Amino acid sequence: MRIVMKFGGSSLKNGEMISKTAQIVKDYKPEECVLVVSAMQGVTDQLIETANKIAEGLLDEEEIRNFVGDLQERHRVATVKAVTGEHQEPVLIDIEKLCSELEKVLIGISYVGELTPRSIDYVMSFGERLSAPIVSGALRSLGVESQWLTGYDAGIVTDSNFGRASPIWDLTNERVKATLSPVITRGEVPVVTGFIAGDMRGRITTLSRGGSDFTAAIIGAALSVDEIWIWTDVDGIMSTDPRMVKEARTIKVISFMEAMELAYFGAKVLHPKTIEPAMEKDIPVRVRNTFNPANEGTVIVREQEQVVDVVKAISVMENVALLNVSGVGMIGIPGVAAKVFSALAEEKVNILMISQGSSEVNISIIVEKEDLKKAVRILERVFADKSIVKDVQYNEDVAIIAVVGAGMRGTKGVAARVFKAVADAGVNVLMIAQGSSEVNISFIVLRKDAVKAAKALHDEFIKN
Ligand code: ADP
Ligand code: ASP
Ligand code: MG
């Protein structure tokens, strides 16, 4: 068996957990194995927050040095715990070098006073570049041969869309195979930094937040592995976010389509782009708990043999905004929608949901919150003369609720049950969309009502 295993930040939050991770991997040897690792828990957030403060002139040089010093200390302590004997010193040297590079980068930003998408990717890359050598060292300490590589050095080449880069597939598949296959065949375990890659000019890019899962799928597909395992801090994909609804239960088997819809609409346990490469190569993906490795977790496969539940899971996506484009001038004018969508697409605004009323005076669009300002700016520019579109309004306090299940296909009355349950909970629905996949009904509510709606739907559809 050849497996790609990805360990998330929570699996690597300290030296003890890194040792545990290394032990889990050792237990699977002599199977062939590639590891993909995230940054230690919270590190990516800290890097982003600090870089932003520096760009705004809120931190002086001493404070920058202190920040890097604390980060170095956290990684040093984890190394001393997880990496033993002769293997320790080289890891400590790697960490020291990386931290001194990071300090220079951050001080550079403080001089320039500006943070570009390219520089924030460079800053974020330190999270994974710092964790990977420790994990690799922890494996060597257990007698497992290992070396660490960045995603780019492992062969992942992307476009230059910093912050949300996409792989250049042919090149990536070729390079990943050429780089990693010989290492694996020698019996070593390569430890690859998740989330980060590089563009054609070798400049560091990132695959968007939570993107280490995607890295695992990219590598898995390139190597045509037997399975991709995502190790995290819950027992698998659950019927809803366990942090929101405590009755959530683990789903044993789920299809690629269902998992993709759930991930796309906010189930943070998987990055939404993870499924596609796996689905294309028909590679099963397992989601498992580092804190409870005895549990088998969830397996994601092409088709489930028997679908029992109509609705399998409910997801909530909160970091979104509702845009309303309206004006009586839109009536009967062809191509208004096309103009709206192509303007947004050109500026790389990601559209999550669309709905147009039959009255034609209104188009509602859901975008990611971080794109909202850009989207409003573009639409106001495109329709500046106000003859067609009179108004571009938005609401940032909304959430998408998605109800997912392959059993909905061909079952009558599911939508009625969904909206009755939500209405009975006293929640107002602002906008509805049904995906053509028929495995998902999604709609918009005010953010303050999101948990209430998810809970009502869980009570209605999920049997414990
Ligand atoms: P990692 O650091 O391992 O990548 P994440 O925090 O990105 O972990 O993802 C795991 C978290 O996703 C869980 O702790 C859980 O709170 C959240 N989550 C949201 N929706 C779901 C779901 N449907 N099933 C399981 N976990 C979910
Ligand atoms: N460390 C990155 C993030 O926090 C990638 C990941 O964890 O998957 O977004
Ligand atoms: Mg994650």
Short mmCIF file of C-alpha atoms and ligand atoms in Angstrom, two decimals:
data_model
loop_
_atom_site.label_atom_id
_atom_site.label_comp_id
_atom_site.label_asym_id
_atom_site.label_seq_id
_atom_site.Cartn_x
_atom_site.Cartn_y
_atom_site.Cartn_z
CA MET A 1 0.00 0.00 0.00
CA ARG A 2 1.11 3.52 -0.71
CA ILE A 3 -0.52 6.21 1.45
CA VAL A 4 -0.32 9.98 1.71
CA MET A 5 -0.99 11.07 5.27
CA LYS A 6 -1.67 14.67 6.16
CA PHE A 7 -1.46 15.91 9.73
CA GLY A 8 -3.22 19.18 10.60
CA GLY A 9 -2.11 21.87 13.01
CA SER A 10 -3.96 20.38 15.97
CA SER A 11 -2.07 17.11 15.47
CA LEU A 12 1.16 19.09 15.74
CA LYS A 13 0.36 21.55 18.47
CA ASN A 14 3.35 20.64 20.67
CA GLY A 15 6.28 18.25 20.99
CA GLU A 16 4.17 15.50 22.60
CA MET A 17 1.71 15.58 19.71
CA ILE A 18 4.53 15.57 17.15
CA SER A 19 5.96 12.47 18.84
CA LYS A 20 2.52 10.88 18.72
CA THR A 21 2.22 11.73 15.02
CA ALA A 22 5.62 10.16 14.32
CA GLN A 23 4.58 7.04 16.23
CA ILE A 24 1.37 6.73 14.18
CA VAL A 25 3.42 6.91 10.99
CA LYS A 26 5.95 4.39 12.28
CA ASP A 27 3.10 2.00 13.04
CA TYR A 28 2.17 2.06 9.34
CA LYS A 29 5.62 1.32 8.07
CA PRO A 30 6.68 -0.76 6.16
CA GLU A 31 3.82 0.54 4.00
CA GLU A 32 5.02 3.27 1.66
CA CYS A 33 4.13 6.61 3.02
CA VAL A 34 4.38 10.34 2.21
CA LEU A 35 3.63 12.85 4.93
CA VAL A 36 2.12 16.29 4.45
CA VAL A 37 2.17 18.61 7.42
CA SER A 38 0.52 21.87 8.42
CA ALA A 39 2.04 24.54 10.62
CA MET A 40 1.83 24.02 14.39
CA GLN A 41 -1.62 25.01 15.61
CA GLY A 42 -2.27 28.76 15.53
CA VAL A 43 1.04 29.69 13.87
CA THR A 44 -0.42 30.70 10.48
CA ASP A 45 -2.95 32.97 12.21
CA GLN A 46 -0.17 34.54 14.29
CA LEU A 47 2.00 35.16 11.24
CA ILE A 48 -0.85 36.87 9.37
CA GLU A 49 -1.89 38.98 12.34
CA THR A 50 1.67 40.08 13.07
CA ALA A 51 2.51 40.88 9.45
CA ASN A 52 -0.62 43.04 9.23
CA LYS A 53 0.24 44.91 12.41
CA ILE A 54 3.77 45.50 11.15
CA ALA A 55 2.50 46.84 7.82
CA GLU A 56 0.25 49.24 9.71
CA GLY A 57 3.24 50.47 11.68
CA LEU A 58 1.96 49.09 14.98
CA LEU A 59 5.07 47.09 15.93
CA ASP A 60 8.62 48.38 16.36
CA GLU A 61 11.78 46.38 15.71
CA GLU A 62 12.06 45.16 19.26
CA GLU A 63 8.50 43.87 19.23
CA ILE A 64 9.18 42.10 15.92
CA ARG A 65 12.28 40.46 17.44
CA ASN A 66 10.22 39.38 20.45
CA PHE A 67 7.57 37.84 18.25
CA VAL A 68 10.12 35.85 16.27
CA GLY A 69 11.91 34.93 19.51
CA ASP A 70 8.68 33.49 20.96
CA LEU A 71 7.98 31.57 17.78
CA GLN A 72 11.50 30.17 17.75
CA GLU A 73 11.17 29.17 21.40
CA ARG A 74 7.90 27.29 20.77
CA HIS A 75 9.53 25.33 17.95
CA ARG A 76 12.71 24.78 19.96
CA VAL A 77 10.76 23.33 22.89
CA ALA A 78 8.79 21.06 20.53
CA THR A 79 12.06 19.90 18.92
CA VAL A 80 13.73 19.12 22.23
CA LYS A 81 10.69 17.03 23.17
CA ALA A 82 10.10 15.19 19.89
CA VAL A 83 13.56 14.88 18.36
CA THR A 84 16.26 12.96 20.20
CA GLY A 85 19.97 12.22 20.11
CA GLU A 86 22.06 13.17 17.10
CA HIS A 87 18.91 14.13 15.17
CA GLN A 88 18.15 17.13 17.38
CA GLU A 89 20.97 19.51 16.53
CA PRO A 90 20.36 19.71 12.75
CA VAL A 91 16.67 20.49 13.35
CA LEU A 92 17.55 23.24 15.83
CA ILE A 93 19.91 24.72 13.25
CA ASP A 94 17.16 24.65 10.58
CA ILE A 95 14.79 26.43 12.95
CA GLU A 96 17.33 29.06 13.87
CA LYS A 97 18.07 29.79 10.21
CA LEU A 98 14.40 30.02 9.30
CA CYS A 99 13.65 32.33 12.22
CA SER A 100 16.47 34.67 11.33
CA GLU A 101 15.17 34.77 7.73
CA LEU A 102 11.65 35.47 9.04
CA GLU A 103 12.94 38.30 11.23
CA LYS A 104 14.57 39.93 8.21
CA VAL A 105 11.40 39.58 6.15
CA LEU A 106 9.24 41.13 8.88
CA ILE A 107 11.64 44.01 9.46
CA GLY A 108 11.66 44.54 5.71
CA ILE A 109 7.87 44.82 5.77
CA SER A 110 8.07 47.36 8.58
CA TYR A 111 10.33 49.55 6.39
CA VAL A 112 8.15 49.24 3.30
CA GLY A 113 4.94 49.64 5.31
CA GLU A 114 3.05 47.52 2.84
CA LEU A 115 1.93 43.92 2.63
CA THR A 116 1.32 42.50 -0.84
CA PRO A 117 -0.37 39.13 -1.52
CA ARG A 118 3.05 37.86 -2.53
CA SER A 119 4.77 38.97 0.67
CA ILE A 120 2.02 37.63 2.93
CA ASP A 121 2.40 34.22 1.20
CA TYR A 122 6.12 34.37 1.90
CA VAL A 123 5.47 35.21 5.55
CA MET A 124 2.83 32.46 5.93
CA SER A 125 5.19 29.87 4.45
CA PHE A 126 7.31 29.96 7.62
CA GLY A 127 4.59 28.10 9.55
CA GLU A 128 4.93 24.89 7.55
CA ARG A 129 8.64 25.38 6.90
CA LEU A 130 9.19 25.40 10.66
CA SER A 131 7.01 22.40 11.51
CA ALA A 132 8.20 20.03 8.75
CA PRO A 133 11.82 19.67 9.93
CA ILE A 134 10.61 18.79 13.44
CA VAL A 135 8.24 16.08 12.20
CA SER A 136 10.94 14.67 9.95
CA GLY A 137 13.42 14.72 12.86
CA ALA A 138 10.86 13.01 15.12
CA LEU A 139 10.55 10.20 12.56
CA ARG A 140 14.32 9.78 12.35
CA SER A 141 14.40 9.63 16.14
CA LEU A 142 12.13 6.57 15.92
CA GLY A 143 14.41 4.94 13.37
CA VAL A 144 12.32 5.87 10.30
CA GLU A 145 14.44 7.33 7.50
CA SER A 146 13.03 10.69 6.51
CA GLN A 147 13.77 14.03 4.86
CA TRP A 148 11.66 17.16 4.60
CA LEU A 149 10.87 19.25 1.54
CA THR A 150 8.80 22.30 0.74
CA GLY A 151 5.74 21.77 -1.46
CA TYR A 152 7.60 23.47 -4.29
CA ASP A 153 10.71 21.34 -3.88
CA ALA A 154 8.45 18.29 -3.85
CA GLY A 155 7.24 19.40 -7.30
CA ILE A 156 4.06 21.45 -6.80
CA VAL A 157 4.11 24.32 -9.28
CA THR A 158 1.24 26.79 -9.33
CA ASP A 159 0.04 29.88 -11.13
CA SER A 160 0.96 33.23 -9.57
CA ASN A 161 -2.42 33.83 -7.94
CA PHE A 162 -0.83 34.51 -4.54
CA GLY A 163 -3.02 33.50 -1.60
CA ARG A 164 -5.18 31.20 -3.72
CA ALA A 165 -2.83 29.58 -6.18
CA SER A 166 -3.86 26.64 -8.36
CA PRO A 167 -1.51 23.89 -9.48
CA ILE A 168 -0.29 23.67 -13.04
CA TRP A 169 -1.34 20.05 -13.20
CA ASP A 170 0.79 18.46 -15.91
CA LEU A 171 3.98 19.96 -14.66
CA THR A 172 3.11 19.23 -11.04
CA ASN A 173 2.22 15.58 -11.68
CA GLU A 174 5.44 15.06 -13.56
CA ARG A 175 7.67 16.79 -11.02
CA VAL A 176 6.06 15.26 -7.93
CA LYS A 177 6.50 11.79 -9.38
CA ALA A 178 10.10 12.45 -10.36
CA THR A 179 10.98 13.91 -6.95
CA LEU A 180 9.11 11.73 -4.49
CA SER A 181 8.96 8.29 -6.12
CA PRO A 182 12.67 7.51 -5.69
CA VAL A 183 12.58 8.67 -2.06
CA ILE A 184 9.61 6.45 -1.25
CA THR A 185 11.05 3.48 -3.12
CA ARG A 186 14.19 3.79 -1.00
CA GLY A 187 11.93 3.28 2.01
CA GLU A 188 12.20 6.84 3.29
CA VAL A 189 9.26 8.95 4.40
CA PRO A 190 9.28 12.37 2.74
CA VAL A 191 7.73 15.07 4.93
CA VAL A 192 6.27 17.76 2.66
CA THR A 193 5.10 21.18 3.81
CA GLY A 194 1.36 21.46 3.14
CA PHE A 195 -0.31 24.67 1.95
CA ILE A 196 2.75 26.18 0.26
CA ALA A 197 4.06 25.76 -3.25
CA GLY A 198 5.81 27.95 -5.81
CA ASP A 199 5.02 29.58 -9.14
CA MET A 200 6.88 29.13 -12.43
CA ARG A 201 9.50 31.60 -11.24
CA GLY A 202 9.97 29.74 -7.98
CA ARG A 203 8.26 32.43 -5.90
CA ILE A 204 6.45 31.04 -2.86
CA THR A 205 2.67 30.76 -3.27
CA THR A 206 -0.07 29.37 -0.99
CA LEU A 207 -3.12 27.27 -1.85
CA SER A 208 -5.57 29.23 0.38
CA ARG A 209 -6.27 28.80 4.07
CA GLY A 210 -6.59 25.21 5.21
CA GLY A 211 -4.87 24.15 1.99
CA SER A 212 -2.65 21.39 3.42
CA ASP A 213 -5.49 18.94 2.77
CA PHE A 214 -5.32 19.98 -0.88
CA THR A 215 -1.54 19.42 -0.92
CA ALA A 216 -2.14 15.84 0.26
CA ALA A 217 -4.61 15.28 -2.57
CA ILE A 218 -2.30 16.84 -5.18
CA ILE A 219 0.54 14.55 -4.13
CA GLY A 220 -1.76 11.55 -3.77
CA ALA A 221 -3.10 11.99 -7.29
CA ALA A 222 0.35 12.58 -8.80
CA LEU A 223 1.68 9.39 -7.21
CA SER A 224 -1.56 7.42 -7.79
CA VAL A 225 -1.48 6.32 -4.17
CA ASP A 226 -3.88 3.74 -2.75
CA GLU A 227 -5.37 6.05 -0.13
CA ILE A 228 -5.16 9.60 1.21
CA TRP A 229 -5.53 9.97 4.96
CA ILE A 230 -6.36 13.28 6.61
CA TRP A 231 -5.49 13.17 10.32
CA THR A 232 -7.25 15.84 12.38
CA ASP A 233 -8.77 16.45 15.81
CA VAL A 234 -12.21 14.84 15.38
CA ASP A 235 -13.28 11.26 14.62
CA GLY A 236 -14.00 11.99 10.96
CA ILE A 237 -16.54 13.91 8.93
CA MET A 238 -19.48 14.50 11.22
CA SER A 239 -23.15 15.18 10.64
CA THR A 240 -22.47 18.83 11.44
CA ASP A 241 -19.75 20.93 13.06
CA PRO A 242 -19.42 19.43 16.55
CA ARG A 243 -18.42 22.83 17.89
CA MET A 244 -21.88 24.14 16.96
CA VAL A 245 -24.14 21.17 17.61
CA LYS A 246 -22.95 18.80 20.31
CA GLU A 247 -25.17 15.93 19.08
CA ALA A 248 -23.11 15.71 15.86
CA ARG A 249 -22.10 12.15 15.04
CA THR A 250 -19.39 10.63 12.87
CA ILE A 251 -20.31 9.52 9.35
CA LYS A 252 -18.70 6.19 8.45
CA VAL A 253 -18.98 6.33 4.65
CA ILE A 254 -19.66 9.30 2.42
CA SER A 255 -19.40 9.87 -1.33
CA PHE A 256 -16.97 12.23 -3.04
CA MET A 257 -19.87 14.43 -4.19
CA GLU A 258 -21.36 14.71 -0.72
CA ALA A 259 -18.00 15.43 0.90
CA MET A 260 -17.23 18.01 -1.76
CA GLU A 261 -20.52 19.86 -1.19
CA LEU A 262 -20.00 19.80 2.58
CA ALA A 263 -16.45 21.09 2.32
CA TYR A 264 -17.41 23.72 -0.24
CA PHE A 265 -20.13 25.01 2.07
CA GLY A 266 -18.03 25.36 5.17
CA ALA A 267 -17.25 22.01 6.81
CA LYS A 268 -13.77 23.04 7.82
CA VAL A 269 -12.61 19.48 8.37
CA LEU A 270 -11.68 19.25 4.66
CA HIS A 271 -10.44 21.91 2.28
CA PRO A 272 -12.97 22.06 -0.59
CA LYS A 273 -10.37 21.41 -3.28
CA THR A 274 -9.21 18.16 -1.68
CA ILE A 275 -11.81 15.94 -3.26
CA GLU A 276 -11.40 16.67 -6.95
CA PRO A 277 -7.92 15.20 -7.55
CA ALA A 278 -8.83 12.19 -5.41
CA MET A 279 -12.12 11.70 -7.26
CA GLU A 280 -10.44 11.90 -10.65
CA LYS A 281 -8.07 9.10 -9.75
CA ASP A 282 -10.69 7.28 -7.67
CA ILE A 283 -8.50 7.33 -4.55
CA PRO A 284 -10.39 6.80 -1.27
CA VAL A 285 -9.85 9.56 1.30
CA ARG A 286 -10.02 8.74 4.99
CA VAL A 287 -10.50 11.32 7.73
CA ARG A 288 -9.13 10.15 11.07
CA ASN A 289 -8.48 11.40 14.57
CA THR A 290 -4.87 11.72 15.78
CA PHE A 291 -6.22 11.85 19.32
CA ASN A 292 -8.16 8.60 18.81
CA PRO A 293 -6.30 6.51 16.23
CA ALA A 294 -8.21 3.35 17.19
CA ASN A 295 -11.31 4.85 15.56
CA GLU A 296 -11.61 4.07 11.86
CA GLY A 297 -12.91 7.52 11.00
CA THR A 298 -14.74 8.37 7.78
CA VAL A 299 -13.99 6.96 4.38
CA ILE A 300 -14.86 8.99 1.30
CA VAL A 301 -15.50 6.85 -1.77
CA ARG A 302 -16.98 7.18 -5.27
CA GLU A 303 -20.44 5.79 -4.61
CA GLN A 304 -21.97 4.50 -1.51
CA GLU A 305 -23.60 1.12 -2.03
CA GLN A 306 -26.61 1.70 0.11
CA VAL A 307 -27.96 5.11 0.97
CA VAL A 308 -30.04 4.96 4.12
CA ASP A 309 -30.23 8.53 5.34
CA VAL A 310 -31.91 11.14 3.18
CA VAL A 311 -29.82 13.91 4.67
CA LYS A 312 -26.33 13.00 5.79
CA ALA A 313 -24.96 16.26 7.08
CA ILE A 314 -25.52 19.96 7.54
CA SER A 315 -22.83 22.57 7.14
CA VAL A 316 -22.64 26.23 8.06
CA MET A 317 -20.45 28.77 6.31
CA GLU A 318 -20.08 32.06 8.10
CA ASN A 319 -17.43 34.10 6.34
CA VAL A 320 -19.70 35.13 3.48
CA ALA A 321 -21.59 38.22 2.36
CA LEU A 322 -24.79 38.76 0.39
CA LEU A 323 -24.67 41.16 -2.56
CA ASN A 324 -27.83 42.50 -4.12
CA VAL A 325 -27.73 44.05 -7.56
CA SER A 326 -31.01 45.74 -8.40
CA GLY A 327 -32.76 48.27 -10.60
CA VAL A 328 -35.93 48.35 -12.69
CA GLY A 329 -33.66 49.12 -15.65
CA MET A 330 -32.60 45.47 -15.57
CA ILE A 331 -36.01 44.29 -16.82
CA GLY A 332 -35.82 42.85 -20.31
CA ILE A 333 -32.22 43.95 -20.89
CA PRO A 334 -30.28 40.92 -22.08
CA GLY A 335 -26.89 40.15 -20.67
CA VAL A 336 -27.08 41.98 -17.33
CA ALA A 337 -26.35 38.79 -15.40
CA ALA A 338 -23.53 37.92 -17.81
CA LYS A 339 -22.03 41.37 -17.32
CA VAL A 340 -22.20 41.03 -13.53
CA PHE A 341 -20.59 37.59 -13.48
CA SER A 342 -17.89 38.26 -16.03
CA ALA A 343 -16.85 41.47 -14.25
CA LEU A 344 -16.57 39.57 -10.97
CA ALA A 345 -14.79 36.63 -12.59
CA GLU A 346 -12.25 38.87 -14.25
CA GLU A 347 -11.22 40.21 -10.84
CA LYS A 348 -11.14 36.66 -9.43
CA VAL A 349 -14.06 37.13 -7.04
CA ASN A 350 -15.27 33.68 -6.04
CA ILE A 351 -19.07 33.40 -6.37
CA LEU A 352 -20.59 30.82 -4.03
CA MET A 353 -24.30 31.16 -4.76
CA ILE A 354 -26.53 32.98 -7.21
CA SER A 355 -30.25 33.59 -7.30
CA GLN A 356 -32.33 35.73 -9.63
CA GLY A 357 -35.94 36.54 -8.94
CA SER A 358 -38.35 36.05 -11.84
CA SER A 359 -39.18 39.75 -11.62
CA GLU A 360 -35.72 40.42 -13.09
CA VAL A 361 -35.17 43.49 -10.93
CA ASN A 362 -32.78 41.80 -8.64
CA ILE A 363 -29.80 39.43 -8.70
CA SER A 364 -28.50 38.11 -5.38
CA ILE A 365 -24.97 36.80 -5.11
CA ILE A 366 -23.06 35.25 -2.24
CA VAL A 367 -19.34 35.93 -2.15
CA GLU A 368 -16.61 35.27 0.38
CA LYS A 369 -16.42 38.09 2.87
CA GLU A 370 -12.82 38.92 2.04
CA ASP A 371 -13.90 39.60 -1.56
CA LEU A 372 -16.87 41.81 -0.67
CA LYS A 373 -15.26 45.24 -0.92
CA LYS A 374 -13.60 44.33 -4.19
CA ALA A 375 -16.90 42.98 -5.58
CA VAL A 376 -18.86 46.12 -4.66
CA ARG A 377 -16.15 48.32 -6.17
CA ILE A 378 -16.17 46.38 -9.44
CA LEU A 379 -19.96 46.38 -9.80
CA GLU A 380 -20.25 50.07 -9.01
CA ARG A 381 -17.64 50.76 -11.67
CA VAL A 382 -19.23 48.51 -14.31
CA PHE A 383 -22.71 49.98 -13.76
CA ALA A 384 -21.55 53.51 -13.01
CA ASP A 385 -24.14 55.24 -15.20
CA LYS A 386 -27.00 53.77 -13.07
CA SER A 387 -29.26 53.38 -16.10
CA ILE A 388 -29.51 49.61 -15.75
CA VAL A 389 -28.37 48.72 -12.24
CA LYS A 390 -29.41 51.33 -9.77
CA ASP A 391 -28.17 49.93 -6.57
CA VAL A 392 -25.54 47.55 -5.23
CA GLN A 393 -26.35 46.65 -1.64
CA TYR A 394 -24.73 44.17 0.68
CA ASN A 395 -25.18 42.40 3.99
CA GLU A 396 -22.17 40.97 5.82
CA ASP A 397 -24.10 39.36 8.66
CA VAL A 398 -25.27 36.26 6.84
CA ALA A 399 -24.40 32.57 6.70
CA ILE A 400 -24.93 29.75 4.22
CA ILE A 401 -26.61 26.62 5.53
CA ALA A 402 -26.14 23.57 3.30
CA VAL A 403 -28.11 20.36 3.71
CA VAL A 404 -26.29 17.48 2.03
CA GLY A 405 -27.18 13.89 1.23
CA ALA A 406 -27.21 11.66 -1.85
CA GLY A 407 -30.50 10.23 -0.57
CA MET A 408 -32.18 13.53 -1.44
CA ARG A 409 -31.87 12.62 -5.10
CA GLY A 410 -35.28 11.42 -6.12
CA THR A 411 -36.83 11.70 -2.65
CA LYS A 412 -39.84 13.96 -2.74
CA GLY A 413 -40.61 16.52 -0.10
CA VAL A 414 -37.11 17.02 1.32
CA ALA A 415 -37.09 20.74 0.59
CA ALA A 416 -40.46 21.11 2.27
CA ARG A 417 -39.15 19.36 5.39
CA VAL A 418 -36.00 21.50 5.38
CA PHE A 419 -37.84 24.80 5.22
CA LYS A 420 -40.56 23.74 7.65
CA ALA A 421 -37.94 22.75 10.24
CA VAL A 422 -36.17 26.08 9.80
CA ALA A 423 -39.41 28.07 9.92
CA ASP A 424 -40.56 26.21 13.05
CA ALA A 425 -37.30 27.27 14.68
CA GLY A 426 -38.30 30.88 13.98
CA VAL A 427 -35.50 31.43 11.43
CA ASN A 428 -36.08 33.61 8.38
CA VAL A 429 -34.63 32.42 5.04
CA LEU A 430 -33.13 35.23 2.94
CA MET A 431 -32.21 33.37 -0.24
CA ILE A 432 -32.38 29.82 -1.62
CA ALA A 433 -30.40 27.85 -4.18
CA GLN A 434 -30.53 24.22 -5.14
CA GLY A 435 -27.41 22.84 -6.72
CA SER A 436 -27.92 20.83 -9.87
CA SER A 437 -26.10 17.93 -8.23
CA GLU A 438 -29.29 17.30 -6.23
CA VAL A 439 -27.23 16.21 -3.26
CA ASN A 440 -27.46 19.63 -1.69
CA ILE A 441 -29.99 22.29 -0.75
CA SER A 442 -28.40 25.52 0.40
CA PHE A 443 -29.87 28.74 1.67
CA ILE A 444 -28.98 31.97 3.42
CA VAL A 445 -29.96 33.09 6.92
CA LEU A 446 -28.82 35.90 9.18
CA ARG A 447 -25.62 34.87 10.91
CA LYS A 448 -27.19 35.15 14.33
CA ASP A 449 -29.67 32.41 13.30
CA ALA A 450 -27.16 29.99 11.76
CA VAL A 451 -26.62 27.67 14.71
CA LYS A 452 -30.33 27.63 15.49
CA ALA A 453 -31.10 26.58 11.91
CA ALA A 454 -28.36 23.91 11.87
CA LYS A 455 -29.61 22.48 15.14
CA ALA A 456 -33.23 22.38 13.95
CA LEU A 457 -32.18 20.54 10.78
CA HIS A 458 -30.01 18.14 12.74
CA ASP A 459 -32.97 17.33 15.01
CA GLU A 460 -35.20 16.83 11.97
CA PHE A 461 -32.98 14.60 9.86
CA ILE A 462 -30.16 12.99 11.81
CA LYS A 463 -31.02 10.07 14.02
CA ASN A 464 -28.77 9.38 16.94
P1 ADP B 1 -6.71 20.59 11.06
O1 ADP B 1 -5.88 21.51 11.89
O2 ADP B 1 -6.49 19.16 11.38
O3 ADP B 1 -6.64 20.87 9.59
P2 ADP B 1 -9.29 21.94 11.11
O4 ADP B 1 -9.52 22.81 12.30
O5 ADP B 1 -8.94 22.59 9.83
O6 ADP B 1 -8.21 20.83 11.53
O7 ADP B 1 -10.57 21.01 10.86
C1 ADP B 1 -11.12 20.22 11.90
C2 ADP B 1 -12.29 20.93 12.53
O8 ADP B 1 -13.34 21.07 11.57
C3 ADP B 1 -12.95 20.15 13.65
O9 ADP B 1 -12.31 20.39 14.88
C4 ADP B 1 -14.39 20.67 13.62
O10 ADP B 1 -14.61 21.62 14.63
C5 ADP B 1 -14.53 21.36 12.29
N1 ADP B 1 -15.69 20.87 11.52
C6 ADP B 1 -16.59 21.65 10.89
N2 ADP B 1 -17.54 20.92 10.30
C7 ADP B 1 -17.24 19.62 10.53
C8 ADP B 1 -17.83 18.39 10.17
N3 ADP B 1 -18.95 18.31 9.43
N4 ADP B 1 -17.24 17.26 10.59
C9 ADP B 1 -16.12 17.31 11.34
N5 ADP B 1 -15.52 18.44 11.72
C10 ADP B 1 -16.05 19.59 11.32
N1 ASP B 2 -1.42 26.30 8.00
C1 ASP B 2 -2.37 26.63 6.96
C2 ASP B 2 -3.56 27.35 7.54
O1 ASP B 2 -3.67 27.50 8.74
C3 ASP B 2 -2.77 25.46 6.14
C4 ASP B 2 -3.48 24.35 6.86
O2 ASP B 2 -3.49 24.32 8.10
O3 ASP B 2 -4.05 23.48 6.20
O4 ASP B 2 -4.39 27.80 6.80
MG MG B 3 -7.66 22.13 8.20
#
